[in-house]
Amino acid sequence: MDQQWFSSAATFTTTPAVQEREMSSVESHQEQLSQTDPSPSPNSCSSFELIDMDAASLYEPVSPHWFYCKVIDSKEIWIPFNSGDSQQLEEAYGSGKDCNGIVVPTDGGRYDVHLGERMRYAVYWDEIASEVRRCTWFYKGDKDNKYVPYSEGFSQVLEETYMLAVTLDEWKKKLESPNREIIILHNPKLMVHYQPVAGSDEWGSTPTEQGRPRTVKRGVENISVDIHCGEPLRIDHLVFVVHGIGPACDLRFRSIVQCVNDFRSVSLNLLQTHFRKAQENQQIGRVEFLPVNWHSPLHSTGVDVDLQRITLPSINRLRHFTNDTILDVFFYNSPTYCQTIVDTVTSEMNRIYTLFLQRNPDFKGGVSIAGHSLGSLILFDILTNQKDSLGDIDSEKDSLNIVMAQGDTLTLEEDLKKLQLSEFFSIFEKEKVDKEALVLCTDRDLQEMGIPLGPRKKILNYFRTRKNSEGITRSTLQSASQVSVKYPRLIYKPEIFFAFGSPIGMFLTVRGLKRIDPNYKFPTCKGFFNIYHPFDPVAYRIEPMVVPGVEFEPMLIPHHKGRKRMHLELREGLTRMSMDLKNNLLGSLRLAWKSFTRAPYPALQPSETAEETETEPESNSEKPSDVNIEESSVAVKEEVPPINVGMLNGGQRIDYVLQEKPIESFNEYLFALQSHLCYWESEDTVLLVLKEIYQTQGIFLDQPLQ
């Protein structure tokens, strides 16, 4: 019998009332079928008999496993709970108490199962409730190879029939479900499910007339399904994750909840592979990642209705995508809707944090925040406008002091030299005009000093531009965050801020900021990591705004398996080899030219030339040393000296770049969009987040990555 045959089937209900009706209906159908179609004797031959059964077979009760139903792309998919959650649900089910009052937390405490309702509810975010079943019997589903559990009531009937068949060694048992579907138990290894055919009589047609059979399995151990062991109960750290524009966060158009689920799953796998020693020593548990959704509250304000009235009817799908996604950027630049967004993000994080502490009273860990795309800019503005409750008014004044005037260390003479106007320094010195006084001078003042028109225009333009762009005070910087927006306060102090594919640098520049004071740091957050893919079209760097006069590369994030990707190492190796060949070739040519232009030695020399001939080898030995010095200088240049990038990340580097995959390096334009959405399943990104979080607790990777 080909077990891959299948056809469509109906879904069975699972409520207790329906279970009771199913039981009575199935029993009556079974009794009728047993009278009209008695089971054949054990000695009869049949094409369905694959093995000979021992009459003394012992019956063993089936082991149940709990599943929940998710609707994905309009399809119902039954997903098993992890082994720990299923065991807790089974213990609660068998406790003898009334199931209507029992609530079992599952999935690390992110969901609650109301046992009496057989429903699963999300705790921290809004989500459609999922149906829950205690599953023992399964049949192969429609159009795929995934097994679907029977309803609890009909599964009990199947189990009782199976028990009688095993005990009495009487097979060929035929049952009819409440949906008029036929299930035949030929033997323990072969049980099939037939769907009814339209036009059959009252009792149903024979199985051979009902189309291709589907396989029936007893017990979850007999079906192909991945059942995870569960998550560690101990939570070491809490991370809030804020999404970017639009309701979808990746190319599969998944929500922030689904993407954060992937991020969390990757973190659990990396904890087992890269923090194994700490886990074995019970030093760590896990990091909890919780999503923060601001898109739904924003678009529930009625703005979508207003936009729909003015949207053109042509290219409807593209315009709907624009209204639902891209316009979020414009909403954030609007004072009205920006206030809605920052209020939603802050209140959601505060609400979830409070609820998390209520459900985890023993939690002693820290909190960090992470933002993707526009979400990182929202968090940056919120953090920039926080107040340190332990500080005084002076610290409040310094909290947003991203000023460039403090970083302006050039003297007036150096500024004039930069403008190639050094000859006028003596005039300013004679008139006792310093930089502060020069900023106040008008064109007429400079004319009275005897400075020509051209230099006057250069000087005035230079110093007025510097004043407008660099003399930023607290009030002007607040307006640089957003105009007329009051930023709420967080009820906790984040330890680290992670930005994924962030446009923060671009927005700060557009707002008029050209430099971040190296001494600046967030009032309530110690760390800041700007993580991006090299081909991400939305990502911008931060470090050049702190150190504008120095060009240097971002920090390369190590591959989670160690070292660099092979194609990057090959590229760097070829570059290094070409440089070595170039240096050696230049050195050889230099020596050959010197040898060619050197005066020839005479055949015979006076006796005093003996000393010269003795010293000549020494001079020759010094020639190659020049090349060695040059080569060593090249090597020294390759060693990048430590770079002071300010205190925004506690003195550590800020910009961290991922390594592109080999296939991505062939065409960076082709993978640009994917690069902006790659962070959710990036092991390298997740490992960097875990490494930095656990370093604050004195816990390090088993083996440092290079």
mmCIF file of N, CA, C and O in Angstrom, residues 133-193:
data_model
loop_
_atom_site.group_PDB
_atom_site.id
_atom_site.type_symbol
_atom_site.label_atom_id
_atom_site.label_comp_id
_atom_site.label_asym_id
_atom_site.label_seq_id
_atom_site.Cartn_x
_atom_site.Cartn_y
_atom_site.Cartn_z
ATOM 1 N N ARG A 133 -4.899 21.138 21.496
ATOM 2 C CA ARG A 133 -5.422 19.775 21.567
ATOM 3 C C ARG A 133 -4.456 18.852 22.292
ATOM 4 O O ARG A 133 -3.240 19.000 22.185
ATOM 5 N N ARG A 134 -5.059 17.912 22.983
ATOM 6 C CA ARG A 134 -4.310 16.787 23.542
ATOM 7 C C ARG A 134 -4.374 15.675 22.497
ATOM 8 O O ARG A 134 -5.415 15.068 22.283
ATOM 9 N N CYS A 135 -3.256 15.407 21.841
ATOM 10 C CA CYS A 135 -3.258 14.608 20.609
ATOM 11 C C CYS A 135 -2.664 13.218 20.845
ATOM 12 O O CYS A 135 -1.632 13.074 21.506
ATOM 13 N N THR A 136 -3.347 12.229 20.261
ATOM 14 C CA THR A 136 -2.861 10.844 20.325
ATOM 15 C C THR A 136 -2.907 10.155 18.970
ATOM 16 O O THR A 136 -2.099 9.271 18.695
ATOM 17 N N TRP A 137 -3.868 10.514 18.113
ATOM 18 C CA TRP A 137 -4.015 9.891 16.798
ATOM 19 C C TRP A 137 -3.929 10.970 15.713
ATOM 20 O O TRP A 137 -4.441 12.086 15.882
ATOM 21 N N PHE A 138 -3.301 10.593 14.575
ATOM 22 C CA PHE A 138 -3.032 11.556 13.511
ATOM 23 C C PHE A 138 -3.311 10.924 12.149
ATOM 24 O O PHE A 138 -3.221 9.707 11.979
ATOM 25 N N TYR A 139 -3.632 11.781 11.189
ATOM 26 C CA TYR A 139 -3.744 11.329 9.797
ATOM 27 C C TYR A 139 -2.978 12.316 8.918
ATOM 28 O O TYR A 139 -2.793 13.484 9.271
ATOM 29 N N LYS A 140 -2.544 11.818 7.774
ATOM 30 C CA LYS A 140 -1.742 12.649 6.884
ATOM 31 C C LYS A 140 -2.627 13.709 6.252
ATOM 32 O O LYS A 140 -3.698 13.424 5.725
ATOM 33 N N GLY A 141 -2.154 14.964 6.293
ATOM 34 C CA GLY A 141 -2.963 16.085 5.860
ATOM 35 C C GLY A 141 -3.087 16.216 4.365
ATOM 36 O O GLY A 141 -2.573 15.415 3.580
ATOM 37 N N ASP A 142 -3.806 17.244 3.968
ATOM 38 C CA ASP A 142 -4.116 17.481 2.557
ATOM 39 C C ASP A 142 -2.991 18.276 1.907
ATOM 40 O O ASP A 142 -2.531 19.281 2.440
ATOM 41 N N LYS A 143 -2.516 17.807 0.751
ATOM 42 C CA LYS A 143 -1.537 18.500 -0.091
ATOM 43 C C LYS A 143 -0.163 18.645 0.535
ATOM 44 O O LYS A 143 0.671 19.406 0.051
ATOM 45 N N ASP A 144 0.112 17.987 1.616
ATOM 46 C CA ASP A 144 1.457 17.973 2.169
ATOM 47 C C ASP A 144 1.620 16.698 2.990
ATOM 48 O O ASP A 144 0.715 15.888 3.120
ATOM 49 N N ASN A 145 2.792 16.516 3.522
ATOM 50 C CA ASN A 145 3.087 15.300 4.280
ATOM 51 C C ASN A 145 2.980 15.514 5.782
ATOM 52 O O ASN A 145 3.439 14.664 6.548
ATOM 53 N N LYS A 146 2.416 16.643 6.208
ATOM 54 C CA LYS A 146 2.286 16.909 7.626
ATOM 55 C C LYS A 146 1.051 16.208 8.177
ATOM 56 O O LYS A 146 0.009 16.155 7.533
ATOM 57 N N TYR A 147 1.202 15.698 9.388
ATOM 58 C CA TYR A 147 0.106 14.974 10.027
ATOM 59 C C TYR A 147 -0.791 15.932 10.804
ATOM 60 O O TYR A 147 -0.318 16.886 11.428
ATOM 61 N N VAL A 148 -2.080 15.630 10.751
ATOM 62 C CA VAL A 148 -3.101 16.425 11.434
ATOM 63 C C VAL A 148 -3.692 15.579 12.556
ATOM 64 O O VAL A 148 -4.047 14.414 12.332
ATOM 65 N N PRO A 149 -3.801 16.131 13.756
ATOM 66 C CA PRO A 149 -4.372 15.341 14.853
ATOM 67 C C PRO A 149 -5.894 15.250 14.753
ATOM 68 O O PRO A 149 -6.569 16.209 14.369
ATOM 69 N N TYR A 150 -6.426 14.079 15.110
ATOM 70 C CA TYR A 150 -7.872 13.930 15.234
ATOM 71 C C TYR A 150 -8.350 14.688 16.473
ATOM 72 O O TYR A 150 -7.567 14.993 17.385
ATOM 73 N N SER A 151 -9.629 14.956 16.520
ATOM 74 C CA SER A 151 -10.199 15.590 17.705
ATOM 75 C C SER A 151 -10.032 14.662 18.907
ATOM 76 O O SER A 151 -9.881 13.445 18.773
ATOM 77 N N GLU A 152 -10.066 15.244 20.080
ATOM 78 C CA GLU A 152 -9.818 14.464 21.286
ATOM 79 C C GLU A 152 -10.888 13.384 21.477
ATOM 80 O O GLU A 152 -10.581 12.256 21.891
ATOM 81 N N GLY A 153 -12.149 13.718 21.179
ATOM 82 C CA GLY A 153 -13.209 12.728 21.349
ATOM 83 C C GLY A 153 -13.060 11.555 20.404
ATOM 84 O O GLY A 153 -13.154 10.384 20.809
ATOM 85 N N PHE A 154 -12.819 11.809 19.137
ATOM 86 C CA PHE A 154 -12.678 10.717 18.174
ATOM 87 C C PHE A 154 -11.375 9.950 18.405
ATOM 88 O O PHE A 154 -11.323 8.736 18.173
ATOM 89 N N SER A 155 -10.336 10.628 18.879
ATOM 90 C CA SER A 155 -9.091 9.926 19.207
ATOM 91 C C SER A 155 -9.310 8.914 20.317
ATOM 92 O O SER A 155 -8.729 7.817 20.309
ATOM 93 N N GLN A 156 -10.176 9.249 21.260
ATOM 94 C CA GLN A 156 -10.472 8.309 22.342
ATOM 95 C C GLN A 156 -11.200 7.079 21.802
ATOM 96 O O GLN A 156 -10.934 5.942 22.222
ATOM 97 N N VAL A 157 -12.109 7.288 20.843
ATOM 98 C CA VAL A 157 -12.801 6.158 20.226
ATOM 99 C C VAL A 157 -11.805 5.285 19.470
ATOM 100 O O VAL A 157 -11.845 4.048 19.544
ATOM 101 N N LEU A 158 -10.891 5.909 18.731
ATOM 102 C CA LEU A 158 -9.874 5.153 18.000
ATOM 103 C C LEU A 158 -8.996 4.352 18.957
ATOM 104 O O LEU A 158 -8.660 3.190 18.699
ATOM 105 N N GLU A 159 -8.672 4.950 20.079
ATOM 106 C CA GLU A 159 -7.807 4.258 21.035
ATOM 107 C C GLU A 159 -8.536 3.066 21.656
ATOM 108 O O GLU A 159 -7.940 1.991 21.851
ATOM 109 N N GLU A 160 -9.798 3.211 21.975
ATOM 110 C CA GLU A 160 -10.561 2.095 22.546
ATOM 111 C C GLU A 160 -10.701 0.965 21.522
ATOM 112 O O GLU A 160 -10.589 -0.220 21.875
ATOM 113 N N THR A 161 -10.938 1.334 20.265
ATOM 114 C CA THR A 161 -11.037 0.314 19.216
ATOM 115 C C THR A 161 -9.713 -0.402 19.030
ATOM 116 O O THR A 161 -9.659 -1.629 18.863
ATOM 117 N N TYR A 162 -8.651 0.362 19.064
ATOM 118 C CA TYR A 162 -7.315 -0.221 18.928
ATOM 119 C C TYR A 162 -7.025 -1.164 20.099
ATOM 120 O O TYR A 162 -6.454 -2.250 19.910
ATOM 121 N N MET A 163 -7.415 -0.778 21.304
ATOM 122 C CA MET A 163 -7.171 -1.618 22.476
ATOM 123 C C MET A 163 -7.907 -2.955 22.341
ATOM 124 O O MET A 163 -7.342 -4.017 22.633
ATOM 125 N N LEU A 164 -9.163 -2.916 21.891
ATOM 126 C CA LEU A 164 -9.910 -4.163 21.699
ATOM 127 C C LEU A 164 -9.272 -5.028 20.623
ATOM 128 O O LEU A 164 -9.187 -6.253 20.761
ATOM 129 N N ALA A 165 -8.811 -4.393 19.545
ATOM 130 C CA ALA A 165 -8.200 -5.157 18.460
ATOM 131 C C ALA A 165 -6.929 -5.845 18.917
ATOM 132 O O ALA A 165 -6.674 -7.012 18.582
ATOM 133 N N VAL A 166 -6.119 -5.155 19.710
ATOM 134 C CA VAL A 166 -4.870 -5.742 20.191
ATOM 135 C C VAL A 166 -5.157 -6.831 21.207
ATOM 136 O O VAL A 166 -4.557 -7.915 21.188
ATOM 137 N N THR A 167 -6.076 -6.550 22.112
ATOM 138 C CA THR A 167 -6.370 -7.516 23.173
ATOM 139 C C THR A 167 -6.991 -8.793 22.620
ATOM 140 O O THR A 167 -6.601 -9.914 23.009
ATOM 141 N N LEU A 168 -7.965 -8.650 21.695
ATOM 142 C CA LEU A 168 -8.664 -9.818 21.146
ATOM 143 C C LEU A 168 -8.002 -10.354 19.886
ATOM 144 O O LEU A 168 -8.438 -11.392 19.366
ATOM 145 N N ASP A 169 -6.976 -9.624 19.399
ATOM 146 C CA ASP A 169 -6.305 -9.993 18.152
ATOM 147 C C ASP A 169 -7.317 -10.098 17.010
ATOM 148 O O ASP A 169 -7.299 -11.029 16.214
ATOM 149 N N GLU A 170 -8.211 -9.125 16.961
ATOM 150 C CA GLU A 170 -9.214 -9.069 15.904
ATOM 151 C C GLU A 170 -9.086 -7.725 15.191
ATOM 152 O O GLU A 170 -9.388 -6.673 15.762
ATOM 153 N N TRP A 171 -8.625 -7.765 13.946
ATOM 154 C CA TRP A 171 -8.370 -6.536 13.199
ATOM 155 C C TRP A 171 -9.412 -6.347 12.113
ATOM 156 O O TRP A 171 -10.490 -6.906 12.180
ATOM 157 N N LYS A 172 -9.101 -5.557 11.133
ATOM 158 C CA LYS A 172 -10.040 -5.112 10.104
ATOM 159 C C LYS A 172 -11.178 -4.301 10.730
ATOM 160 O O LYS A 172 -12.302 -4.340 10.240
ATOM 161 N N LYS A 173 -10.856 -3.581 11.802
ATOM 162 C CA LYS A 173 -11.870 -2.771 12.464
ATOM 163 C C LYS A 173 -12.173 -1.535 11.609
ATOM 164 O O LYS A 173 -11.269 -0.856 11.136
ATOM 165 N N LYS A 174 -13.452 -1.270 11.439
ATOM 166 C CA LYS A 174 -13.871 -0.148 10.614
ATOM 167 C C LYS A 174 -14.684 0.824 11.471
ATOM 168 O O LYS A 174 -15.605 0.429 12.173
ATOM 169 N N LEU A 175 -14.299 2.113 11.383
ATOM 170 C CA LEU A 175 -15.016 3.159 12.114
ATOM 171 C C LEU A 175 -15.400 4.263 11.138
ATOM 172 O O LEU A 175 -14.729 4.479 10.123
ATOM 173 N N GLU A 176 -16.465 4.962 11.495
ATOM 174 C CA GLU A 176 -16.874 6.117 10.708
ATOM 175 C C GLU A 176 -16.898 7.335 11.606
ATOM 176 O O GLU A 176 -17.489 7.327 12.691
ATOM 177 N N SER A 177 -16.227 8.368 11.149
ATOM 178 C CA SER A 177 -16.148 9.596 11.936
ATOM 179 C C SER A 177 -17.442 10.377 11.821
ATOM 180 O O SER A 177 -18.285 10.086 10.963
ATOM 181 N N PRO A 178 -17.631 11.382 12.658
ATOM 182 C CA PRO A 178 -18.838 12.213 12.539
ATOM 183 C C PRO A 178 -18.957 12.895 11.181
ATOM 184 O O PRO A 178 -20.044 13.297 10.778
ATOM 185 N N ASN A 179 -17.851 13.024 10.462
ATOM 186 C CA ASN A 179 -17.868 13.657 9.134
ATOM 187 C C ASN A 179 -18.027 12.631 8.017
ATOM 188 O O ASN A 179 -17.720 12.930 6.872
ATOM 189 N N ARG A 180 -18.488 11.406 8.386
ATOM 190 C CA ARG A 180 -18.736 10.329 7.419
ATOM 191 C C ARG A 180 -17.451 9.875 6.740
ATOM 192 O O ARG A 180 -17.462 9.396 5.607
ATOM 193 N N GLU A 181 -16.335 9.981 7.412
ATOM 194 C CA GLU A 181 -15.071 9.487 6.877
ATOM 195 C C GLU A 181 -14.777 8.133 7.505
ATOM 196 O O GLU A 181 -15.015 7.914 8.702
ATOM 197 N N ILE A 182 -14.227 7.228 6.699
ATOM 198 C CA ILE A 182 -14.020 5.844 7.123
ATOM 199 C C ILE A 182 -12.567 5.642 7.541
ATOM 200 O O ILE A 182 -11.641 6.028 6.824
ATOM 201 N N ILE A 183 -12.376 5.043 8.698
ATOM 202 C CA ILE A 183 -11.044 4.673 9.186
ATOM 203 C C ILE A 183 -11.044 3.170 9.406
ATOM 204 O O ILE A 183 -11.925 2.630 10.104
ATOM 205 N N ILE A 184 -10.064 2.505 8.816
ATOM 206 C CA ILE A 184 -9.956 1.044 8.931
ATOM 207 C C ILE A 184 -8.628 0.696 9.585
ATOM 208 O O ILE A 184 -7.567 1.142 9.141
ATOM 209 N N LEU A 185 -8.695 -0.095 10.657
ATOM 210 C CA LEU A 185 -7.500 -0.580 11.349
ATOM 211 C C LEU A 185 -7.205 -1.985 10.850
ATOM 212 O O LEU A 185 -7.772 -2.964 11.338
ATOM 213 N N HIS A 186 -6.330 -2.097 9.866
ATOM 214 C CA HIS A 186 -5.995 -3.415 9.318
ATOM 215 C C HIS A 186 -5.086 -4.190 10.263
ATOM 216 O O HIS A 186 -5.268 -5.390 10.475
ATOM 217 N N ASN A 187 -4.089 -3.541 10.809
ATOM 218 C CA ASN A 187 -3.182 -4.119 11.798
ATOM 219 C C ASN A 187 -2.394 -2.977 12.422
ATOM 220 O O ASN A 187 -2.537 -1.819 11.994
ATOM 221 N N PRO A 188 -1.583 -3.215 13.435
ATOM 222 C CA PRO A 188 -0.891 -2.103 14.110
ATOM 223 C C PRO A 188 -0.010 -1.281 13.184
ATOM 224 O O PRO A 188 0.254 -0.104 13.464
ATOM 225 N N LYS A 189 0.455 -1.870 12.089
ATOM 226 C CA LYS A 189 1.347 -1.166 11.184
ATOM 227 C C LYS A 189 0.620 -0.520 10.012
ATOM 228 O O LYS A 189 1.221 0.252 9.276
ATOM 229 N N LEU A 190 -0.622 -0.838 9.813
ATOM 230 C CA LEU A 190 -1.350 -0.312 8.665
ATOM 231 C C LEU A 190 -2.756 0.088 9.081
ATOM 232 O O LEU A 190 -3.613 -0.766 9.329
ATOM 233 N N MET A 191 -2.967 1.411 9.151
ATOM 234 C CA MET A 191 -4.279 1.970 9.453
ATOM 235 C C MET A 191 -4.505 3.119 8.470
ATOM 236 O O MET A 191 -3.622 3.962 8.280
ATOM 237 N N VAL A 192 -5.680 3.123 7.833
ATOM 238 C CA VAL A 192 -5.905 4.066 6.739
ATOM 239 C C VAL A 192 -7.190 4.849 6.956
ATOM 240 O O VAL A 192 -8.080 4.441 7.705
ATOM 241 N N HIS A 193 -7.252 5.984 6.262
ATOM 242 C CA HIS A 193 -8.341 6.940 6.400
ATOM 243 C C HIS A 193 -8.859 7.247 4.994
ATOM 244 O O HIS A 193 -8.095 7.639 4.116
#
